[in-house]
Amino acid sequence: ESHQEPPSCSEMALDTAANSLLELSDDIMLIILDYLAPADLCAVAASSRRGLESVRAYVRHVLNSNGTCERLQDFIARCSDCLLLTEKPLVDAIRGRDLKTDASVTLYRAALTLMRDPMVLWRVRIPVEQAEDFPHFKTDYINTYLRAGIDRNIVRLRSVCWLYWRVCLGVRPPGEYRVVMRVYLPNANISGAEPSLLSVLKRTPAQTSPLLVEGVPCDSWGKLSNGADPASINGYLTNGRFARDRSEHRAFFFAIHNVILDEEAEILLEFKDIVNPWWKSGLEWDYVELQNVQPGSGGPGAWVVDGGDGSADDEPAAAQDSASGSDEDQSDGEDSYYYDSDE
């Protein structure tokens, strides 16, 4: 005859605590659930009918607070053509859902990840291949390739001496903005005494003028390509900051300090390295992102983005970076899938 051990005192205490937790008021439960990761929310939802109802109420609360639902819809509309590896499955999972009424943890995870920075009101991403001015583009010097995983064209610098491009980010109303460039550095090689200049420009019918200019030391690109910590480069920058994109190998973001637009005008990003007489190679540009941010949200040091939600059950998403079309080996053994600016 089988004998079942009675529950221990600690097990009974845990059961009692769990039942007591679920007996709390809805307002208290919302506060407690706000501290839980998506994986923990799933565990609470699976514990009982009361737990499920509490989690659903919490998800609806999050999506309908601070314009989260509207910002999520806007992100999907503006940025779907330039999603990161870690963003694609999240966006695919919520397509067609009613964001106003859906209370799934899947939708909550998407909102938590894609809308991580509450200071960003909206954002738009423009592929660098759509640059309005790009000498030597679509030649043997500079061309595009279809990158696997993200399934879009990336601009590849093969070899050129006079390097220049300008991307228009559209006509925008007065406000505070931040510009972020995404770039791959598989085997970057730029040398010379003069820095590469990245300029945020304001263009009106009357004139084009710089809002902010950052000079990036030419050897920075090669150092990052060879594994340097972005923090070691950022110490030499005044108005910009590099951050590693851990969703893909040798991918980086360059965020430029917030700028103030005092009238309706076009905003542009200009990349220029035309003074140094040496040949340049090994850079690959993805897109330029324009963020409309809350006034006083800080410079690039305050900019933090993440490809995962930080929960324990996140799996590395396509970190192997397969067959991208680049000539260089894509794998260095890194087990990284998210990115932040605190490198």
Rosetta silent file (secondary structure, phi, psi, omega in degrees, C-alpha in Angstrom):
SEQUENCE: ESHQEPPSCSEMALDTAANSLLELSDDIMLIILDYLAPADLCAVAASSRRGLESVRAYVRHVLNSNGTCERLQDFIARCSDCLLLTEKPLVDAIRGRDLKTDASVTLYRAALTLMRDPMVLWRVRIPVEQAEDFPHFKTDYINTYLRAGIDRNIVRLRSVCWLYWRVCLGVRPPGEYRVVMRVYLPNANISGAEPSLLSVLKRTPAQTSPLLVEGVPCDSWGKLSNGADPASINGYLTNGRFARDRSEHRAFFFAIHNVILDEEAEILLEFKDIVNPWWKSGLEWDYVELQNVQPGSGGPGAWVVDGGDGSADDEPAAAQDSASGSDEDQSDGEDSYYYDSDE
SCORE:     score description
SCORE:     0.000 S_00000001
   1 L     0.000  125.056 -177.515    0.000    0.000    0.000 S_00000001
   2 L   -72.144  145.725 -179.707    1.489    3.317   -1.132 S_00000001
   3 L  -120.958  123.258 -179.951    1.963    5.939    1.476 S_00000001
   4 L   -98.204  126.547  179.824    1.803    9.630    0.574 S_00000001
   5 L   -66.310  137.046  175.351    3.805   11.995    2.710 S_00000001
   6 L   -67.081  152.356  179.293    1.732   14.815    4.245 S_00000001
   7 L   -60.672  143.167  179.431    2.620   18.296    3.042 S_00000001
   8 L   -73.287  167.955  178.734    5.413   19.934    4.950 S_00000001
   9 H   -62.981  -38.230 -179.058    4.924   23.049    7.018 S_00000001
  10 H   -67.535  -39.326  178.320    6.752   25.139    4.403 S_00000001
  11 H   -64.588  -42.724  178.628    4.523   23.812    1.596 S_00000001
  12 H   -64.749  -36.430  179.071    1.378   24.568    3.591 S_00000001
  13 H   -65.241  -40.249  178.889    2.722   28.042    4.358 S_00000001
  14 H   -64.792  -43.048  178.608    3.311   28.694    0.638 S_00000001
  15 H   -61.439  -42.964  179.546   -0.204   27.530   -0.253 S_00000001
  16 H   -63.006  -42.187 -179.857   -1.662   29.750    2.438 S_00000001
  17 H   -64.899  -41.055  179.723    0.377   32.729    1.225 S_00000001
  18 H   -63.166  -44.836  179.074   -0.681   32.147   -2.388 S_00000001
  19 H   -64.117  -39.728  179.338   -4.361   31.979   -1.436 S_00000001
  20 H   -65.224  -37.488  179.405   -4.017   35.089    0.726 S_00000001
  21 H   -60.213  -44.906 -176.920   -2.355   36.944   -2.149 S_00000001
  22 H   -73.768   -8.961  177.169   -5.244   36.233   -4.486 S_00000001
  23 L   -90.941   -2.169 -179.933   -7.691   37.492   -1.888 S_00000001
  24 L   -70.342  162.211 -179.861   -6.258   41.002   -2.011 S_00000001
  25 L   -68.116  161.711 -178.858   -8.217   43.829   -3.596 S_00000001
  26 H   -60.165  -40.998 -178.749   -7.888   44.553   -7.307 S_00000001
  27 H   -62.262  -42.221  179.185   -5.993   47.797   -6.668 S_00000001
  28 H   -68.297  -38.458  179.188   -3.394   46.039   -4.508 S_00000001
  29 H   -63.270  -38.296  178.215   -3.061   43.219   -7.038 S_00000001
  30 H   -61.161  -39.395  179.554   -2.302   45.737   -9.820 S_00000001
  31 H   -66.397  -43.708 -178.808    0.536   47.144   -7.734 S_00000001
  32 H   -66.436  -45.253 -177.015    1.978   43.694   -6.999 S_00000001
  33 H   -65.284  -22.650 -179.691    1.689   42.447  -10.592 S_00000001
  34 L   -65.603  -17.835 -179.812    3.546   45.525  -11.806 S_00000001
  35 L   -92.772   -2.880 -173.274    6.722   44.042  -10.301 S_00000001
  36 L   -97.638  145.012  173.466    6.432   40.711  -12.145 S_00000001
  37 L   -77.170  162.421  179.754    8.050   39.659  -15.418 S_00000001
  38 H   -53.388  -38.878 -179.963    5.855   38.156  -18.168 S_00000001
  39 H   -62.877  -37.868  179.188    6.891   34.613  -17.198 S_00000001
  40 H   -71.999  -34.560  175.615    5.742   35.245  -13.625 S_00000001
  41 H   -62.391  -40.160  177.039    2.467   36.735  -14.847 S_00000001
  42 H   -61.036  -39.453  179.734    1.864   33.517  -16.779 S_00000001
  43 H   -65.430  -41.437  177.816    2.446   31.527  -13.578 S_00000001
  44 H   -64.323  -42.921 -178.938   -0.051   33.668  -11.662 S_00000001
  45 H   -63.307  -31.948 -178.529   -2.607   33.334  -14.470 S_00000001
  46 H   -83.479   -7.389 -173.870   -2.230   29.545  -14.416 S_00000001
  47 H   -77.006  -33.784 -176.723   -2.651   29.301  -10.654 S_00000001
  48 L  -171.395  169.346  176.267   -6.404   29.858  -10.437 S_00000001
  49 H   -61.898  -40.167  178.657   -9.397   31.565  -12.003 S_00000001
  50 H   -62.793  -41.017  177.813   -8.835   34.523   -9.683 S_00000001
  51 H   -63.178  -41.745  178.653   -5.191   34.703  -10.772 S_00000001
  52 H   -62.388  -45.007 -179.884   -6.221   34.638  -14.436 S_00000001
  53 H   -63.765  -38.672 -179.533   -8.741   37.429  -13.926 S_00000001
  54 H   -65.872  -42.223  179.961   -6.187   39.522  -12.049 S_00000001
  55 H   -66.386  -42.306  178.484   -3.584   39.167  -14.791 S_00000001
  56 H   -62.355  -41.195  178.152   -6.099   40.032  -17.507 S_00000001
  57 H   -64.091  -38.449 -179.878   -7.189   43.116  -15.573 S_00000001
  58 H   -66.444  -44.101 -179.658   -3.548   44.126  -15.147 S_00000001
  59 H   -62.034  -44.715  178.130   -2.755   43.731  -18.872 S_00000001
  60 H   -61.695  -37.716  178.819   -5.791   45.812  -19.850 S_00000001
  61 H   -62.481  -44.927 -178.394   -4.709   48.435  -17.311 S_00000001
  62 H   -65.021  -45.161 -175.814   -1.185   48.645  -18.787 S_00000001
  63 H   -68.480  -24.958 -177.963   -2.346   48.818  -22.407 S_00000001
  64 L  -103.958   13.911  177.667   -4.844   51.579  -21.670 S_00000001
  65 L  -110.143  144.153  173.659   -2.500   53.698  -19.542 S_00000001
  66 L    56.073   27.780  177.416   -0.175   56.467  -20.766 S_00000001
  67 L    68.428   20.193 -176.166   -1.208   55.968  -24.374 S_00000001
  68 H   -58.503  -46.334 -177.911    0.564   52.587  -24.527 S_00000001
  69 H   -61.719  -44.890 -179.002   -1.975   51.030  -26.880 S_00000001
  70 H   -66.166  -40.060  178.920   -1.903   53.985  -29.262 S_00000001
  71 H   -66.506  -35.606  177.832    1.906   54.121  -29.242 S_00000001
  72 H   -66.703  -44.248  176.486    2.074   50.396  -29.957 S_00000001
  73 H   -61.415  -40.958 -179.823   -0.299   50.747  -32.915 S_00000001
  74 H   -65.773  -39.972  178.490    1.706   53.701  -34.189 S_00000001
  75 H   -60.756  -45.719 -179.535    4.982   51.774  -33.899 S_00000001
  76 H   -62.085  -40.256 -178.718    3.599   48.894  -35.961 S_00000001
  77 H   -68.596  -38.089 -173.019    2.321   51.303  -38.623 S_00000001
  78 H   -90.852  -27.362 -167.722    5.543   53.322  -38.900 S_00000001
  79 H  -119.304    4.461 -174.237    8.300   50.760  -38.292 S_00000001
  80 H   -61.242  -23.799 -179.445    7.102   47.373  -39.598 S_00000001
  81 H   -83.036   -6.691 -177.306    9.462   47.543  -42.578 S_00000001
  82 H  -135.498   49.590 -178.830   12.533   47.933  -40.344 S_00000001
  83 L   -82.584  149.552  173.681   12.011   45.541  -37.441 S_00000001
  84 L   -80.405  165.654  179.156   14.827   43.971  -35.455 S_00000001
  85 L   -56.273  -38.210 -177.384   15.169   40.205  -35.109 S_00000001
  86 L   -80.917  -17.348  179.046   13.724   40.384  -31.604 S_00000001
  87 L   -87.296  -30.874 -175.124   10.869   42.668  -32.657 S_00000001
  88 H   -57.104  -50.618 -179.509    9.619   40.630  -35.619 S_00000001
  89 H   -64.270  -31.284  178.518    8.102   37.710  -33.644 S_00000001
  90 H   -67.805  -45.653  179.651    6.447   40.133  -31.214 S_00000001
  91 H   -66.486  -41.443  179.079    4.835   42.154  -33.990 S_00000001
  92 H   -61.655  -35.542 -176.478    3.806   38.997  -35.873 S_00000001
  93 H   -70.872  -23.826 -175.847    2.191   37.624  -32.701 S_00000001
  94 H  -109.952    1.373  177.638   -0.052   40.647  -32.199 S_00000001
  95 L   -61.785  135.565  177.372   -1.023   41.428  -35.787 S_00000001
  96 L    83.559   -6.321  179.245   -4.795   41.415  -36.176 S_00000001
  97 L   -81.208  152.921  173.739   -5.463   41.545  -32.435 S_00000001
  98 L   -84.553  101.293 -173.952   -7.756   44.119  -30.898 S_00000001
  99 L   -67.801  -19.500 -179.618   -5.223   45.997  -28.827 S_00000001
 100 L   -75.851  -31.441 -173.567   -7.950   47.806  -26.893 S_00000001
 101 L  -115.421  -20.320 -178.388   -9.589   44.677  -25.501 S_00000001
 102 L   -63.046  136.465 -178.626   -6.988   41.905  -25.751 S_00000001
 103 L  -126.043   30.083 -177.680   -5.667   40.930  -22.330 S_00000001
 104 L   -82.713  153.449  176.468   -3.107   38.269  -23.231 S_00000001
 105 H   -67.249  -28.515  176.309    0.372   38.117  -21.741 S_00000001
 106 H   -58.652  -45.206  179.395    1.684   37.903  -25.328 S_00000001
 107 H   -67.769  -38.264  177.996    0.361   41.381  -26.012 S_00000001
 108 H   -62.515  -43.456  178.775    1.721   42.607  -22.685 S_00000001
 109 H   -60.061  -42.768  179.266    5.168   41.239  -23.544 S_00000001
 110 H   -62.633  -45.022 -179.502    5.060   43.045  -26.898 S_00000001
 111 H   -64.634  -41.481 -178.753    4.042   46.323  -25.281 S_00000001
 112 H   -62.487  -39.402 -176.845    6.687   45.983  -22.566 S_00000001
 113 H   -80.644  -51.209 -174.081    9.442   45.375  -25.122 S_00000001
 114 H   -73.824  -28.949 -178.983    8.450   47.631  -28.012 S_00000001
 115 L  -108.787   36.295 -172.362    7.308   50.524  -25.826 S_00000001
 116 L   -59.158  -39.550 -176.305   10.111   50.208  -23.290 S_00000001
 117 L   -96.393  105.356 -177.599   10.974   53.913  -23.230 S_00000001
 118 L   -69.355  -12.541  179.064    7.941   55.924  -22.058 S_00000001
 119 L   -78.386  -12.982  179.653    9.705   59.160  -23.025 S_00000001
 120 E   -90.155  116.305 -179.195    9.381   58.308  -26.727 S_00000001
 121 E   -77.425  -44.714  174.134    6.049   59.575  -28.063 S_00000001
 122 E  -157.965  164.336  179.326    6.472   58.082  -31.533 S_00000001
 123 E  -146.022  154.005  176.205    9.221   56.907  -33.839 S_00000001
 124 E  -138.804  143.841 -178.606    9.762   56.338  -37.536 S_00000001
 125 E  -119.666  130.318 -179.737   12.497   54.349  -39.294 S_00000001
 126 E  -118.382  121.065  177.742   13.843   55.175  -42.755 S_00000001
 127 E   -61.012  140.711  179.027   16.132   52.666  -44.557 S_00000001
 128 H   -64.240  -25.883  177.998   19.477   54.167  -45.534 S_00000001
 129 H   -64.563  -13.009  176.169   18.963   52.746  -49.026 S_00000001
 130 H   -94.925   16.780  179.105   16.271   55.448  -49.388 S_00000001
 131 L   -55.326  138.026 -178.847   18.840   58.232  -48.899 S_00000001
 132 L   -77.473  -22.239  179.162   18.004   61.265  -51.002 S_00000001
 133 E  -140.070  117.429 -175.224   21.666   61.956  -51.724 S_00000001
 134 L  -154.792   82.249  178.345   24.199   59.115  -51.889 S_00000001
 135 L   -57.769  142.724  177.985   27.135   59.441  -54.332 S_00000001
 136 L    72.752    3.091  179.550   28.549   56.125  -55.613 S_00000001
 137 E   -72.195  147.375 -178.245   25.464   54.218  -54.392 S_00000001
 138 L    61.123   40.842  172.183   24.352   51.232  -56.463 S_00000001
 139 L  -129.350 -174.480  176.574   27.779   50.868  -58.010 S_00000001
 140 L   -67.252  -17.127 -178.791   30.655   48.472  -57.374 S_00000001
 141 L   -80.482  -44.866 -177.622   31.735   50.824  -54.568 S_00000001
 142 E  -138.105  123.135 -179.548   28.521   50.856  -52.525 S_00000001
 143 E  -143.303 -168.070 -179.544   25.621   48.440  -53.039 S_00000001
 144 E  -124.067  160.057  169.947   22.980   46.481  -51.121 S_00000001
 145 E  -142.363  154.539  178.515   22.423   42.884  -50.094 S_00000001
 146 E   -85.293  116.347 -176.856   19.412   41.082  -48.639 S_00000001
 147 E   -88.826  125.450  179.927   20.195   40.247  -45.022 S_00000001
 148 L   -64.376  151.927  178.906   18.789   36.962  -43.767 S_00000001
 149 L    91.521  -61.520  178.347   16.626   37.012  -40.651 S_00000001
 150 L   -87.237  -16.370  171.707   15.486   40.607  -40.929 S_00000001
 151 L    56.033   50.165  173.055   14.709   40.091  -44.656 S_00000001
 152 E  -150.851  164.913 -177.485   15.512   43.565  -45.957 S_00000001
 153 E   -75.730  136.153  175.036   18.214   45.310  -47.926 S_00000001
 154 E  -115.895  137.744  178.504   21.277   46.598  -46.122 S_00000001
 155 E   -82.157  125.797 -176.768   23.605   49.163  -47.693 S_00000001
 156 E  -115.032  124.671  174.049   27.163   47.797  -47.867 S_00000001
 157 E   -86.427  109.320  178.889   30.257   49.961  -48.244 S_00000001
 158 L   -84.936  -54.670  177.554   32.716   47.881  -50.233 S_00000001
 159 L  -170.168  124.988  179.667   35.365   50.507  -50.949 S_00000001
 160 E  -157.745  153.962  177.692   35.195   54.248  -51.525 S_00000001
 161 L   -98.558  -47.133 -177.195   37.276   57.333  -50.822 S_00000001
 162 L   -97.545  102.768 -172.437   34.650   60.107  -50.861 S_00000001
 163 E  -109.374  122.383 -178.947   31.921   58.935  -48.451 S_00000001
 164 E  -158.275  137.474  167.147   28.703   60.886  -48.072 S_00000001
 165 E  -152.927  158.361  179.457   24.968   60.260  -47.675 S_00000001
 166 E  -141.807  125.618 -179.556   21.923   62.163  -46.460 S_00000001
 167 E  -111.401  128.905  176.297   18.614   60.674  -45.303 S_00000001
 168 E   -90.092  129.001 -178.028   15.472   62.798  -45.028 S_00000001
 169 E  -102.339   12.526  172.582   13.322   61.943  -41.997 S_00000001
 170 E    96.631  166.038  175.098   10.297   63.947  -43.124 S_00000001
 171 E   -78.692  127.525 -174.778    8.613   67.246  -42.325 S_00000001
 172 E  -128.569  149.542  177.790    8.056   67.419  -38.569 S_00000001
 173 L   -75.611  166.723  176.645    6.249   69.831  -36.216 S_00000001
 174 L   -55.844  144.333 -179.788    8.105   71.776  -33.515 S_00000001
 175 E   162.762 -171.873  178.962    9.290   69.577  -30.680 S_00000001
 176 E  -106.352  134.019 -173.215   12.192   67.627  -29.211 S_00000001
 177 E  -135.418  154.666  174.483   13.719   64.846  -31.294 S_00000001
 178 E  -130.559  139.181  179.513   16.398   62.190  -31.142 S_00000001
 179 E  -113.300  133.481 -179.156   18.080   60.534  -34.133 S_00000001
 180 E  -129.419  129.012  177.021   19.425   56.968  -33.986 S_00000001
 181 E  -107.723  135.485  175.886   21.417   55.220  -36.725 S_00000001
 182 E  -107.206  130.754 -173.682   21.698   51.425  -36.928 S_00000001
 183 E  -143.211  146.152  170.375   24.873   50.065  -38.493 S_00000001
 184 E  -101.353  141.859  178.606   26.739   46.767  -38.897 S_00000001
 185 L  -126.524   71.916 -177.502   30.507   46.786  -38.541 S_00000001
 186 L   -69.556  -36.681 -179.333   31.685   43.425  -39.923 S_00000001
 187 L  -159.969   59.169 -171.925   35.139   44.654  -40.925 S_00000001
 188 L   -68.763  138.186  179.155   35.163   48.449  -40.703 S_00000001
 189 E  -144.623   96.766  173.894   38.192   50.292  -42.014 S_00000001
 190 L  -131.783  128.911 -178.989   38.237   54.106  -41.931 S_00000001
 191 L  -134.217  161.062  179.915   41.436   55.996  -41.221 S_00000001
 192 L   140.844  165.942 -177.431   42.598   59.584  -41.186 S_00000001
 193 L   -80.958  -24.864 -176.934   43.171   62.520  -38.905 S_00000001
 194 L   -93.217  144.739 -179.375   39.712   64.054  -39.366 S_00000001
 195 L   -75.363  159.120  167.376   36.585   62.573  -37.737 S_00000001
 196 E   -74.918  132.556 -175.842   33.560   61.184  -39.536 S_00000001
 197 E  -102.870  125.118  172.246   30.840   63.817  -39.199 S_00000001
 198 E  -113.767  120.415 -172.967   27.246   62.919  -38.370 S_00000001
 199 E  -124.001  131.405  169.702   24.979   65.948  -38.559 S_00000001
 200 E   -91.363  122.298 -174.139   21.309   66.427  -37.715 S_00000001
 201 E  -113.596  151.013  173.058   20.021   69.059  -40.139 S_00000001
 202 E  -114.816  128.241 -178.447   16.954   71.267  -40.282 S_00000001
 203 E  -125.031  124.868  173.813   15.673   72.166  -43.739 S_00000001
 204 L  -119.786  170.240  176.424   13.115   74.832  -44.596 S_00000001
 205 L   -56.767  -24.863 -176.163   12.295   76.374  -47.982 S_00000001
 206 L   -84.712  -37.062 -174.607   14.658   79.194  -47.055 S_00000001
 207 L  -165.673  166.628  171.075   17.748   77.270  -45.919 S_00000001
 208 E  -117.568  126.873 -176.177   19.363   74.117  -44.550 S_00000001
 209 E  -138.094  149.807  179.482   21.163   74.497  -41.224 S_00000001
 210 E   -77.357  136.446  171.562   22.752   72.117  -38.686 S_00000001
 211 E   -91.372  -32.416 -178.102   20.968   71.441  -35.417 S_00000001
 212 E  -165.638  141.409  178.854   23.804   69.326  -34.024 S_00000001
 213 E  -130.054  133.230  175.037   27.074   67.837  -35.310 S_00000001
 214 E  -121.712  130.068  175.476   29.054   64.946  -33.812 S_00000001
 215 E   -99.336  117.566  179.789   32.553   64.062  -34.919 S_00000001
 216 E   -98.791  118.145  178.140   33.340   60.358  -34.550 S_00000001
 217 L   -51.040  134.194 -171.226   37.091   59.580  -34.530 S_00000001
 218 L   -58.306  -34.113 -177.910   37.791   57.585  -37.674 S_00000001
 219 H   -75.522   -6.739 -179.659   39.422   54.684  -35.855 S_00000001
 220 H   -62.367  -39.532 -177.211   36.278   54.198  -33.728 S_00000001
 221 H   -61.996  -44.949  178.978   34.547   52.178  -36.448 S_00000001
 222 H   -67.847  -37.056  178.590   37.410   49.691  -36.686 S_00000001
 223 H   -62.899  -44.718  178.037   37.763   49.425  -32.910 S_00000001
 224 H   -63.740  -39.919  178.585   34.081   48.551  -32.521 S_00000001
 225 H   -60.634  -32.240 -178.285   34.367   46.079  -35.389 S_00000001
 226 L   -92.358    9.914  171.824   37.236   44.381  -33.554 S_00000001
 227 L   102.137    9.918  179.612   35.270   44.021  -30.317 S_00000001
 228 L   -63.931  147.821  175.090   35.973   47.226  -28.399 S_00000001
 229 L   -68.885  127.376  177.950   33.556   48.158  -25.613 S_00000001
 230 H   -52.759  -30.939  179.549   31.314   51.003  -26.863 S_00000001
 231 H   -61.241  -30.968  179.451   31.964   52.791  -23.561 S_00000001
 232 H   -70.993  -22.171  176.644   35.629   53.142  -24.549 S_00000001
 233 H   -88.537  -39.078 -175.302   34.522   55.030  -27.672 S_00000001
 234 H   -61.820  -25.271  179.288   31.783   57.086  -26.033 S_00000001
 235 L   -63.997  -20.067  179.906   34.321   58.797  -23.793 S_00000001
 236 L   -97.028    0.285 -176.279   35.631   60.644  -26.846 S_00000001
 237 L  -103.574  149.700 -179.403   32.189   61.780  -28.032 S_00000001
 238 L  -105.073  -43.488 -171.949   30.353   64.948  -27.091 S_00000001
 239 L  -120.347   13.409 -178.048   26.916   64.691  -28.675 S_00000001
 240 E  -146.242  172.583 -177.543   26.508   61.000  -29.454 S_00000001
 241 E  -156.263  132.357  173.856   26.710   57.528  -28.016 S_00000001
 242 E   -89.348  147.323  172.888   27.262   54.027  -29.387 S_00000001
 243 E  -142.314  139.573  179.353   25.353   51.023  -28.037 S_00000001
 244 E   -77.805  134.392  173.203   25.712   47.389  -29.024 S_00000001
 245 E   -94.317  102.668 -175.055   22.664   45.713  -30.554 S_00000001
 246 L   -77.869   -0.901  177.523   22.871   42.244  -29.071 S_00000001
 247 L   -74.554  -19.846  177.892   20.109   40.914  -31.301 S_00000001
 248 L  -144.400  151.011 -178.059   22.678   40.520  -34.106 S_00000001
 249 L   -67.470  133.181  176.879   26.405   40.041  -34.329 S_00000001
 250 L    56.544   35.541  173.931   28.439   43.228  -34.889 S_00000001
 251 E  -107.854  141.684 -176.268   25.360   45.445  -35.004 S_00000001
 252 E  -140.171  157.334  169.672   25.389   48.838  -33.284 S_00000001
 253 E  -112.907  144.944  170.529   23.259   51.877  -32.657 S_00000001
 254 E  -123.231  109.632 -179.344   24.546   55.422  -32.708 S_00000001
 255 E   -99.368  133.954 -179.539   22.219   57.791  -30.832 S_00000001
 256 E  -104.058  143.946 -177.830   22.664   61.530  -31.189 S_00000001
 257 E   -51.226  145.672 -179.098   21.832   64.002  -28.434 S_00000001
 258 E   -54.227  144.147  175.691   18.297   65.394  -28.460 S_00000001
 259 E  -122.492  153.958  179.090   17.678   68.392  -30.691 S_00000001
 260 E  -106.551  123.701  174.889   14.981   71.071  -30.480 S_00000001
 261 E   -99.744  117.055 -172.961   13.007   71.919  -33.611 S_00000001
 262 L   -93.337   -3.729  177.717   11.571   75.403  -33.170 S_00000001
 263 L  -155.688  163.568  177.940    9.402   75.440  -36.299 S_00000001
 264 L   -63.279  128.421 -176.681    7.916   73.008  -38.773 S_00000001
 265 E  -165.141  166.294  172.207   10.746   71.741  -40.951 S_00000001
 266 E   -79.538  143.193  173.083   12.352   68.676  -42.471 S_00000001
 267 E  -111.114  135.151 -178.926   14.831   66.782  -40.302 S_00000001
 268 E  -132.191  153.745  169.498   17.757   65.049  -41.995 S_00000001
 269 E  -115.885  130.519 -179.015   20.741   62.955  -40.946 S_00000001
 270 E  -117.959  129.475  174.884   23.981   63.479  -42.856 S_00000001
 271 E  -111.763  125.041 -174.398   26.974   61.118  -42.772 S_00000001
 272 E  -142.585  125.536  171.136   30.156   62.662  -44.174 S_00000001
 273 E  -142.727   83.781 -173.122   33.773   61.555  -44.415 S_00000001
 274 L  -119.457   -7.910 -178.263   35.190   63.388  -47.418 S_00000001
 275 L   -85.795  -42.709 -179.562   38.331   65.067  -46.049 S_00000001
 276 L   -65.277  127.117 -172.180   40.377   61.966  -45.210 S_00000001
 277 L   -83.605    6.522 -174.237   42.039   60.865  -48.474 S_00000001
 278 L   -93.867  156.708  178.215   42.115   57.149  -47.660 S_00000001
 279 L   -73.953  143.723 -175.620   39.829   54.431  -48.976 S_00000001
 280 E  -120.827  148.392 -177.985   37.097   53.326  -46.607 S_00000001
 281 E  -160.610  168.210  168.296   35.330   49.958  -46.351 S_00000001
 282 L    83.863   12.185  173.614   33.466   47.526  -44.140 S_00000001
 283 L  -103.219  145.413  177.159   30.461   49.579  -42.928 S_00000001
 284 E  -135.444  121.652 -176.015   26.871   48.429  -43.499 S_00000001
 285 E  -102.968  136.437  179.161   23.930   50.746  -42.807 S_00000001
 286 E   -99.763  -76.527 -177.525   20.429   49.565  -41.952 S_00000001
 287 E  -145.550  167.806  170.514   18.139   52.458  -41.036 S_00000001
 288 E  -115.618  129.915 -179.552   17.899   55.860  -39.386 S_00000001
 289 E  -109.625  131.537  173.496   15.279   56.239  -36.651 S_00000001
 290 E  -106.932  125.174  178.841   13.693   59.535  -35.671 S_00000001
 291 E  -112.376  128.962  169.685   12.156   59.642  -32.193 S_00000001
 292 E   -90.721  116.391 -170.742    9.790   62.343  -30.995 S_00000001
 293 E  -114.963  160.014  176.528   10.585   62.492  -27.279 S_00000001
 294 L   -63.208  138.891  177.302    9.144   64.121  -24.200 S_00000001
 295 L   -54.321  135.681  178.278   10.726   67.536  -23.498 S_00000001
 296 L    77.081   20.919 -177.191   13.667   67.228  -21.136 S_00000001
 297 L   -80.974    0.672  174.442   14.115   63.473  -21.693 S_00000001
 298 L    94.357  176.811 -179.521   17.881   63.824  -21.776 S_00000001
 299 L   -90.562 -159.640 -176.091   20.585   63.083  -24.307 S_00000001
 300 H   -64.855  -21.442  177.784   21.793   59.791  -25.752 S_00000001
 301 H   -65.925  -24.620  179.666   22.920   58.597  -22.322 S_00000001
 302 H   -85.348   -8.524 -174.913   19.278   58.372  -21.295 S_00000001
 303 L   -80.411  115.993  179.018   18.437   56.300  -24.361 S_00000001
 304 L  -132.229  125.812  177.029   17.858   52.662  -23.432 S_00000001
 305 L  -130.652  158.814 -173.653   16.296   50.072  -25.698 S_00000001
 306 L  -147.501  132.484 -179.339   15.993   46.334  -25.310 S_00000001
 307 L   -83.878  -13.715  174.638   15.315   43.522  -27.725 S_00000001
 308 L  -127.701  172.230 -177.775   13.947   41.238  -25.009 S_00000001
 309 L   -95.523    5.046  175.462   11.893   41.945  -21.938 S_00000001
 310 L    82.485    1.341 -178.539   14.522   40.677  -19.559 S_00000001
 311 L   -78.754  158.725 -172.175   12.432   37.763  -18.298 S_00000001
 312 L   -69.346  -20.298 -175.553   14.056   34.476  -17.489 S_00000001
 313 L   -95.203    8.048  176.901   12.235   32.496  -20.146 S_00000001
 314 L   -70.614  130.481  176.212   13.463   34.588  -23.092 S_00000001
 315 L   -94.777  145.295  174.478   15.359   32.460  -25.584 S_00000001
 316 L   -57.277  122.107 -172.936   18.231   33.935  -27.654 S_00000001
 317 L   -94.268  102.512  173.368   16.449   34.959  -30.847 S_00000001
 318 L    54.577   42.880 -177.916   18.389   34.002  -33.949 S_00000001
 319 L   -71.291  -12.538 -176.831   21.688   35.029  -32.439 S_00000001
 320 L   -72.445  -16.741  171.395   23.529   32.847  -34.937 S_00000001
 321 L    55.623   60.026 -172.095   23.157   35.512  -37.651 S_00000001
 322 L   -75.513  155.362  171.474   23.024   33.099  -40.573 S_00000001
 323 L    16.111   73.492 -175.034   23.966   33.697  -44.235 S_00000001
 324 L   -87.815  -15.085 -175.052   23.606   37.431  -44.310 S_00000001
 325 L   101.550  -10.500  175.641   25.342   38.066  -47.576 S_00000001
 326 L   -76.334  153.759 -178.142   28.419   39.597  -45.938 S_00000001
 327 L   -79.569  -19.895 -174.075   31.763   38.204  -46.911 S_00000001
 328 L   -89.165  159.172  174.975   33.017   37.955  -43.332 S_00000001
 329 L   -63.433  130.477 -174.299   32.427   35.234  -40.766 S_00000001
 330 L   -92.790  -10.594 -171.520   29.307   36.218  -38.846 S_00000001
 331 L  -109.382  131.202  174.214   29.733   34.153  -35.701 S_00000001
 332 L  -125.779   11.680  176.185   31.916   34.973  -32.722 S_00000001
 333 L    83.832    2.083  179.565   30.169   32.793  -30.157 S_00000001
 334 L   -66.729  135.616  176.415   28.348   35.609  -28.398 S_00000001
 335 L  -106.421   68.910 -175.580   25.183   34.476  -26.656 S_00000001
 336 L  -129.265  143.451 -178.692   23.420   37.830  -26.770 S_00000001
 337 L  -141.324   -3.562  177.564   20.004   38.791  -28.011 S_00000001
 338 L  -123.930  173.221 -177.790   19.123   42.105  -26.442 S_00000001
 339 L  -144.018  152.454  175.378   20.775   45.486  -26.451 S_00000001
 340 L  -153.024  176.887 -177.715   21.095   48.479  -24.202 S_00000001
 341 L  -100.710    9.285 -176.896   23.171   51.613  -23.879 S_00000001
 342 L  -101.708   39.830 -179.738   24.860   50.620  -20.655 S_00000001
 343 L   -71.552    0.000    0.000   27.729   48.753  -22.250 S_00000001
